[in-house]
XYZ file of N, CA and C in Angstrom:
387
model
N 98.362 90.797 109.578
C 98.591 92.097 108.960
C 99.999 92.581 109.320
N 100.712 93.044 108.316
C 102.070 93.562 108.514
C 102.143 94.940 107.884
N 102.678 95.892 108.615
C 102.931 97.222 108.068
C 104.425 97.450 108.000
N 104.868 98.024 106.896
C 106.290 98.204 106.646
C 106.602 99.677 106.417
N 107.670 100.139 107.042
C 108.083 101.526 106.873
C 109.574 101.559 106.586
N 109.937 102.057 105.393
C 111.339 102.145 105.017
C 111.924 103.493 105.420
N 113.235 103.488 105.595
C 113.975 104.720 105.851
C 115.417 104.504 105.429
N 116.175 105.600 105.351
C 117.594 105.503 105.072
C 118.017 105.901 103.671
N 117.045 106.213 102.835
C 117.402 106.638 101.491
C 118.031 108.021 101.487
N 118.557 108.405 100.333
C 119.164 109.726 100.222
C 119.989 109.854 98.967
N 120.790 110.903 98.941
C 121.674 111.188 97.814
C 123.097 110.829 98.196
N 123.757 110.075 97.333
C 125.121 109.651 97.607
C 125.906 109.649 96.301
N 127.197 109.864 96.400
C 128.035 109.822 95.204
C 128.345 108.380 94.824
N 128.627 108.178 93.558
C 129.008 106.852 93.088
C 130.198 106.334 93.900
N 130.120 105.058 94.264
C 131.147 104.457 95.098
C 130.835 104.514 96.585
N 129.831 105.290 96.944
C 129.461 105.431 98.345
C 128.552 104.319 98.831
N 128.099 104.474 100.064
C 127.278 103.444 100.707
C 126.052 104.065 101.359
N 125.014 103.265 101.461
C 123.806 103.616 102.210
C 123.285 102.354 102.880
N 122.591 102.527 103.987
C 121.907 101.394 104.604
C 120.443 101.742 104.765
N 119.623 100.944 104.114
C 118.184 101.109 104.211
C 117.642 100.250 105.348
N 116.641 100.782 106.021
C 115.983 100.036 107.090
C 114.507 99.868 106.762
N 113.965 98.767 107.203
C 112.542 98.486 107.041
C 112.015 98.025 108.394
N 111.213 98.864 109.014
C 110.623 98.535 110.306
C 109.255 97.915 110.073
N 109.036 96.754 110.657
C 107.791 96.020 110.453
C 106.984 95.947 111.734
N 105.686 96.034 111.596
C 104.797 95.822 112.727
C 104.184 94.437 112.591
N 103.673 93.899 113.683
C 103.048 92.590 113.614
C 103.830 91.567 114.404
N 103.114 90.760 115.155
C 103.770 89.809 116.036
C 104.326 88.603 115.292
N 103.898 88.414 114.045
C 104.350 87.244 113.298
C 105.415 87.591 112.277
N 106.130 88.658 112.508
C 107.143 89.128 111.564
C 108.115 88.025 111.202
N 108.542 87.240 112.167
C 109.572 86.236 111.915
C 109.111 85.159 110.945
N 107.808 85.029 110.742
C 107.304 83.982 109.853
C 107.252 84.427 108.393
N 107.554 85.682 108.126
C 107.479 86.207 106.772
C 108.842 86.208 106.087
N 108.815 85.876 104.811
C 109.984 86.125 103.985
C 110.019 87.595 103.645
N 111.203 88.163 103.594
C 111.340 89.598 103.362
C 112.207 89.850 102.141
N 111.959 90.968 101.504
C 112.741 91.302 100.319
C 112.767 92.809 100.101
N 113.719 93.212 99.315
C 113.811 94.579 98.826
C 113.642 94.560 97.310
N 112.846 95.499 96.844
C 112.662 95.716 95.423
C 113.020 97.164 95.122
N 113.180 97.484 93.846
C 113.409 98.868 93.470
C 112.714 99.151 92.145
N 112.429 100.432 91.966
C 111.799 100.853 90.726
C 112.383 102.185 90.294
N 113.012 102.162 89.145
C 113.589 103.369 88.559
C 112.545 104.017 87.651
N 112.675 105.313 87.384
C 111.693 105.992 86.528
C 111.571 105.329 85.169
N 110.336 105.052 84.778
C 110.097 104.460 83.481
C 110.385 102.977 83.383
N 110.730 102.359 84.497
C 111.059 100.933 84.487
C 110.138 100.157 85.413
N 110.101 98.850 85.225
C 109.304 98.001 86.086
C 110.007 97.792 87.430
N 109.200 97.476 88.418
C 109.758 97.158 89.727
C 110.522 95.832 89.627
N 111.693 95.807 90.220
C 112.536 94.616 90.135
C 113.048 94.217 91.510
N 113.277 92.925 91.636
C 113.787 92.398 92.896
C 115.257 92.736 93.060
N 115.649 93.020 94.271
C 117.037 93.343 94.592
C 117.645 92.268 95.492
N 116.972 91.977 96.603
C 117.487 90.998 97.557
C 116.334 90.409 98.356
N 116.468 89.144 98.717
C 115.440 88.471 99.500
C 116.062 87.663 100.616
N 115.234 87.356 101.600
C 115.753 86.640 102.763
C 114.679 85.719 103.318
N 115.064 84.480 103.564
C 114.181 83.526 104.238
C 114.863 83.072 105.509
N 114.171 83.243 106.608
C 114.712 82.849 107.902
C 114.097 81.539 108.314
N 114.934 80.534 108.582
C 114.433 79.215 108.933
C 115.122 78.762 110.201
N 114.680 79.302 111.326
C 115.310 78.956 112.590
C 116.735 79.470 112.641
N 117.691 78.554 112.715
C 119.089 78.945 112.846
C 119.739 79.275 111.508
N 119.014 79.034 110.431
C 119.603 79.215 109.109
C 118.897 80.349 108.384
N 119.690 81.217 107.779
C 119.152 82.303 106.964
C 119.588 82.097 105.519
N 118.628 82.190 104.619
C 118.918 82.057 103.198
C 118.779 83.438 102.561
N 119.827 83.888 101.909
C 119.818 85.184 101.244
C 119.856 85.000 99.735
N 119.127 85.870 99.049
C 119.086 85.828 97.594
C 119.357 87.226 97.050
N 120.072 87.292 95.942
C 120.428 88.581 95.360
C 120.251 88.561 93.848
N 119.815 89.699 93.336
C 119.784 89.868 91.894
C 121.213 90.045 91.391
N 121.463 89.606 90.190
C 122.833 89.647 89.659
C 123.463 91.041 89.706
N 122.735 92.122 89.376
C 123.386 93.441 89.353
C 123.911 93.917 90.713
N 123.443 93.303 91.807
C 123.851 93.785 93.127
C 124.689 92.779 93.903
N 124.886 91.617 93.348
C 125.682 90.596 94.047
C 127.071 91.123 94.351
N 127.493 90.890 95.582
C 128.815 91.338 96.002
C 128.852 92.774 96.480
N 127.759 93.513 96.272
C 127.719 94.922 96.703
C 126.655 95.167 97.779
N 125.543 94.454 97.703
C 124.437 94.646 98.638
C 124.344 93.452 99.585
N 123.893 93.725 100.804
C 123.683 92.670 101.791
C 122.352 92.894 102.498
N 121.531 91.860 102.500
C 120.260 91.918 103.222
C 120.403 91.187 104.541
N 119.789 91.730 105.576
C 119.843 91.086 106.889
C 118.574 91.443 107.666
N 118.328 90.713 108.721
C 117.137 90.981 109.534
C 117.432 90.727 111.003
N 116.659 91.369 111.843
C 116.708 91.141 113.284
C 115.267 90.941 113.728
N 114.895 89.713 114.008
C 113.502 89.429 114.359
C 113.100 90.073 115.678
N 114.047 90.194 116.594
C 113.733 90.817 117.881
C 113.377 92.286 117.706
N 113.962 92.914 116.683
C 113.695 94.325 116.423
C 112.680 94.530 115.305
N 112.181 93.424 114.739
C 111.234 93.525 113.617
C 111.769 94.434 112.515
N 113.019 94.231 112.161
C 113.666 95.115 111.196
C 114.456 94.311 110.172
N 114.404 94.807 108.948
C 115.218 94.270 107.865
C 116.068 95.413 107.326
N 117.312 95.105 106.991
C 118.205 96.122 106.456
C 118.682 95.727 105.054
N 119.060 96.731 104.315
C 119.748 96.515 103.050
C 120.981 97.401 103.055
N 122.129 96.786 103.232
C 123.399 97.507 103.179
C 123.840 97.577 101.726
N 124.034 98.789 101.235
C 124.386 98.980 99.829
C 125.752 99.651 99.746
N 126.703 98.944 99.175
C 128.060 99.458 99.026
C 128.399 99.608 97.545
N 129.445 100.362 97.273
C 129.910 100.564 95.891
C 128.754 100.948 94.981
N 127.997 101.911 95.418
C 126.799 102.297 94.675
C 127.152 102.894 93.318
N 126.270 102.637 92.366
C 126.436 103.112 91.000
C 125.237 103.973 90.615
N 125.406 104.847 89.637
C 124.259 105.660 89.197
C 123.052 104.811 88.795
N 123.294 103.642 88.251
C 122.180 102.778 87.838
C 121.432 102.160 89.010
N 121.919 102.353 90.233
C 121.182 101.909 91.419
C 120.123 102.920 91.839
N 120.099 104.072 91.183
C 119.106 105.096 91.504
C 117.701 104.581 91.266
N 116.878 104.664 92.301
C 115.515 104.136 92.221
C 114.805 104.407 93.544
N 113.518 104.148 93.553
C 112.777 104.067 94.808
C 112.870 102.622 95.276
N 113.281 102.443 96.506
C 113.470 101.112 97.073
C 112.306 100.786 98.008
N 111.757 99.583 97.832
C 110.606 99.125 98.587
C 110.945 97.871 99.378
N 110.461 97.839 100.577
C 110.523 96.645 101.408
C 109.225 95.862 101.207
N 109.310 94.536 101.213
C 108.121 93.721 100.999
C 108.168 92.474 101.873
N 106.981 91.995 102.245
C 106.870 90.812 103.102
C 105.979 89.781 102.433
N 106.406 88.530 102.523
C 105.659 87.440 101.906
C 105.377 86.329 102.909
N 104.140 85.829 102.967
C 103.854 84.691 103.839
C 104.317 83.366 103.237
N 104.704 83.405 101.983
C 105.139 82.189 101.299
C 106.614 81.927 101.582
N 107.013 80.693 101.425
C 108.425 80.370 101.550
C 109.189 80.932 100.375
N 110.301 81.577 100.644
C 111.122 82.154 99.585
C 112.268 81.203 99.258
N 112.397 80.918 97.986
C 113.461 80.045 97.522
C 114.144 80.709 96.334
N 115.240 80.135 95.918
C 115.991 80.737 94.826
C 115.166 80.815 93.539
N 114.151 79.984 93.442
C 113.351 79.923 92.220
C 112.157 80.862 92.223
N 111.885 81.512 93.358
C 110.664 82.325 93.383
C 110.773 83.653 94.109
N 111.854 83.896 94.811
C 111.908 85.057 95.712
C 111.722 86.379 94.969
N 111.998 86.401 93.688
C 111.971 87.632 92.907
C 110.580 87.945 92.326
N 109.609 87.101 92.560
C 108.278 87.290 91.981
C 107.461 88.250 92.827
N 107.062 89.387 92.246
C 106.303 90.391 92.971
C 104.999 89.827 93.525
N 104.412 88.897 92.812
C 103.098 88.380 93.207
C 103.123 87.620 94.531
N 104.321 87.228 94.997
C 104.413 86.495 96.262
C 104.246 87.397 97.477
N 104.394 88.687 97.280
C 104.483 89.614 98.412
C 103.142 90.292 98.660
N 102.641 90.106 99.874
C 101.342 90.663 100.241
C 101.435 92.071 100.818
N 102.579 92.407 101.364
C 102.705 93.683 102.073
C 103.903 94.457 101.528
N 103.693 95.770 101.356
C 104.705 96.653 100.799
C 104.817 97.921 101.619
N 106.040 98.450 101.694
C 106.224 99.754 102.290
C 105.945 100.846 101.278
N 106.115 102.085 101.719
C 105.814 103.227 100.859
C 106.985 103.599 99.955
N 108.150 103.063 100.253
C 109.325 103.314 99.432
C 110.199 104.431 99.962
N 111.478 104.336 99.634
C 112.434 105.373 100.000
C 113.348 105.618 98.793
N 113.591 106.891 98.494
C 114.349 107.264 97.300
C 115.844 107.130 97.544
N 116.515 106.480 96.611
C 117.976 106.414 96.597
C 118.450 107.028 95.286
N 119.308 108.031 95.402
C 119.849 108.693 94.226
C 121.369 108.639 94.292
N 121.976 108.093 93.246
C 123.430 107.973 93.182
C 123.929 108.877 92.070
N 124.740 109.848 92.424
C 125.268 110.789 91.436
C 126.610 110.306 90.902
N 126.863 110.630 89.668
C 128.116 110.178 89.037
C 129.233 111.184 89.236
């Protein structure tokens, strides 16, 4: 069982930055693939960034709209995943969710919502123009 709690959302002007945090409970946190998703009003939930930790190697995945602007990272000792968001745009406005998957995350599947068993409650990010 994994419980996820997001924080760090807020209101920011276009071009600004925010860092979202996801605190996870559970002793097996390091064995889970982690990801961030977002959902804007009237739209489906979409993948933003994913991460698979394999010992000394970390594999990061990003959706095209955020490549070069967002960075996902994790600290297993702190049971925390972050999403650093730079050069924010109004179209990044959404509720952002942290998610954990017991499955291996690869470039071909990390974006599939069905892989994720655990979800946080979400944190609102609003980018003003």
